[in-house]
Every structure is written in C-alpha cells, then in structure tokens.
PDB file of C-alpha atoms in Angstrom:
ATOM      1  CA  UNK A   7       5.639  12.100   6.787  1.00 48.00           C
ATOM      2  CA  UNK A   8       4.631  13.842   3.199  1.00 52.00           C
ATOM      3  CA  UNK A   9       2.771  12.738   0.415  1.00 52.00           C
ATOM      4  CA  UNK A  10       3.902  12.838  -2.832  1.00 54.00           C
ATOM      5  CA  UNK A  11       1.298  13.719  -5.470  1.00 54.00           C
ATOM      6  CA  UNK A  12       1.035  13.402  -9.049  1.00 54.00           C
ATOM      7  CA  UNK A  13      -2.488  13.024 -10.475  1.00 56.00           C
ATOM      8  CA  UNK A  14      -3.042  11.222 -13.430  1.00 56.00           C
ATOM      9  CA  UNK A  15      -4.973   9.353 -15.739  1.00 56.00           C
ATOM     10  CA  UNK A  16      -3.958   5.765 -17.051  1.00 56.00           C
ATOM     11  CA  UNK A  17      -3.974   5.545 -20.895  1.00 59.00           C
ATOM     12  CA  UNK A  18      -2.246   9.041 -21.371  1.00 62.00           C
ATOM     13  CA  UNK A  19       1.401   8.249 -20.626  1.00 70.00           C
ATOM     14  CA  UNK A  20       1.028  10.047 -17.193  1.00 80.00           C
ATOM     15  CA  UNK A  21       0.125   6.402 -15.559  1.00 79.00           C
ATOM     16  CA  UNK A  22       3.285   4.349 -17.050  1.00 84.00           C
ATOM     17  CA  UNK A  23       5.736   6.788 -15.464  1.00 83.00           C
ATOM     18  CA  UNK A  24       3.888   6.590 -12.327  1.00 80.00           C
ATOM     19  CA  UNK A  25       4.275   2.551 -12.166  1.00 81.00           C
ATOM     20  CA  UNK A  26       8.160   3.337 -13.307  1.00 85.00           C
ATOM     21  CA  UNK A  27       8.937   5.690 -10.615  1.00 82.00           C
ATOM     22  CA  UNK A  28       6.784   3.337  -7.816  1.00 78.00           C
ATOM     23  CA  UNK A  29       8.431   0.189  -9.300  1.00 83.00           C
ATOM     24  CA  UNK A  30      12.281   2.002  -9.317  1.00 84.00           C
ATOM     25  CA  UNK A  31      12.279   4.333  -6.716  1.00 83.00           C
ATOM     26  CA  UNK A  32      14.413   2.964  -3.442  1.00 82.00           C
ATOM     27  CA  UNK A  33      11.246   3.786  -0.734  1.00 81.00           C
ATOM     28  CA  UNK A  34      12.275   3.122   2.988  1.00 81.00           C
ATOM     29  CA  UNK A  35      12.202  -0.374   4.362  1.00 82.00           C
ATOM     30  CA  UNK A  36       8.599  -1.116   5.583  1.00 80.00           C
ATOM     31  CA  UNK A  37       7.112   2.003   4.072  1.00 84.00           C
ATOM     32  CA  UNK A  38       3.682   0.962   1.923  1.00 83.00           C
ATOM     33  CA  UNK A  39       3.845   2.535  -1.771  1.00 82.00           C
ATOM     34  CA  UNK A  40       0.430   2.436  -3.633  1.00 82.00           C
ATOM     35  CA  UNK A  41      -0.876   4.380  -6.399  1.00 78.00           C
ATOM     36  CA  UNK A  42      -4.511   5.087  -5.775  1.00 80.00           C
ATOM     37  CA  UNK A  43      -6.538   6.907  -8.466  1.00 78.00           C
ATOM     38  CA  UNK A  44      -3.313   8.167  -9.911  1.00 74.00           C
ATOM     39  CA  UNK A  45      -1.650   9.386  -7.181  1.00 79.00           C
ATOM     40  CA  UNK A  46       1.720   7.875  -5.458  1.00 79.00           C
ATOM     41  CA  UNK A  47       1.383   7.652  -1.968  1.00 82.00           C
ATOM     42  CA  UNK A  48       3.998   6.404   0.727  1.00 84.00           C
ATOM     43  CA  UNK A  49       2.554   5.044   4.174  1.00 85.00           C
ATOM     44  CA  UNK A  50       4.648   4.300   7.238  1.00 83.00           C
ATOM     45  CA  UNK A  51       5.524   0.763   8.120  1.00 80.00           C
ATOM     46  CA  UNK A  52       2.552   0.013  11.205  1.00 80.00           C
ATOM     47  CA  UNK A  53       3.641   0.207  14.615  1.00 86.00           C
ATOM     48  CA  UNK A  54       4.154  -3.519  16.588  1.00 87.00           C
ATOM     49  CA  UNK A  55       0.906  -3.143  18.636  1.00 92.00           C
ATOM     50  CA  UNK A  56      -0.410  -2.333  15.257  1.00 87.00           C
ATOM     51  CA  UNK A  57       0.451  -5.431  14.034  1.00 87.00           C
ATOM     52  CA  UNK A  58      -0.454  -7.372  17.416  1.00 92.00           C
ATOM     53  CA  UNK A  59      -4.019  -6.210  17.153  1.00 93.00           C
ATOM     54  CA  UNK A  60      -4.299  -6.728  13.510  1.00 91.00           C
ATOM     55  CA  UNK A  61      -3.039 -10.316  13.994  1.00 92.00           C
ATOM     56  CA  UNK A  62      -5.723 -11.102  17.226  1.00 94.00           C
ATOM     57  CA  UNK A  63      -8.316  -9.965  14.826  1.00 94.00           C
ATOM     58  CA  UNK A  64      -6.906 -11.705  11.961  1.00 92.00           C
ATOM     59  CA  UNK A  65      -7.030 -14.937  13.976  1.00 91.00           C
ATOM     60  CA  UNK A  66     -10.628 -14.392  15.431  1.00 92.00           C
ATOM     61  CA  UNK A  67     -12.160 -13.653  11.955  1.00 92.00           C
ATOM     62  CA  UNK A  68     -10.867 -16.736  10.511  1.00 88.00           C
ATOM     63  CA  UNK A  69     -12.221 -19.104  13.349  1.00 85.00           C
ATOM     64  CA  UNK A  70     -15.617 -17.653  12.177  1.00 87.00           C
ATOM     65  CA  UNK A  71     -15.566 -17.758   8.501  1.00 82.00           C
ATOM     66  CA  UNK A  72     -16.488 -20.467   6.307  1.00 82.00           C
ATOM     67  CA  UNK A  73     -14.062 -22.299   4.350  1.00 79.00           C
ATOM     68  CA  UNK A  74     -16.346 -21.679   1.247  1.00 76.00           C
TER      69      UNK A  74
END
C-alpha cells in the first residue's frame, strides 16, 4: 500500500484542505486515515489475529487498572 504525502503547516491554508480532502475523500472500507504532522496517511484495516490479540490484551489491562 502507498502513502500519500502532503506536508503542511496548520494556519496557512495548506491544513484546511488537508481536513477537506481526509473528511471527503471515499477511502476503502476499514482503511485508517489520519493526518499526522501535516501529512495524510492511509493504514490498512488490521488483520483478525490482529484484532484477537489486541482484544486479549485489551481485556487483561483492564482487569489491572484502577477505576480512578
């Protein structure tokens, strides 16, 4: 998969069109569209056994964690 750049900095118009094309642009189902330090980037959508370990680690951290 490619990354699309397009470095920027907010305040100088650059940023606005940035959040327009990330906010209109019809990205593929799962895929994870962020915008860090001024640059659009598009992530695959995790595997499952991805997501199974994430969840089992998920679940372990919160039976350790205080409420507060």
């Amino acid at each position: 998969m490619s990354v699309v750049t397009a470095p920027c900095t907010p305040g100088n118009g650059e940023w606005e069109d940035l959040v327009r094309l990330w906010k209109e642009t019809d990205w593929p189902e799962g895929c994870k569209v962020e915008i860090p330090e001024g640059i659009v980037t598009v992530s695959p959508a995790p595997a499952p056994k991805h997501n199974d370990i994430a969840d089992s680690v998920h679940r372990l951290l919160y039976s350790v964690i205080p409420n507060d």
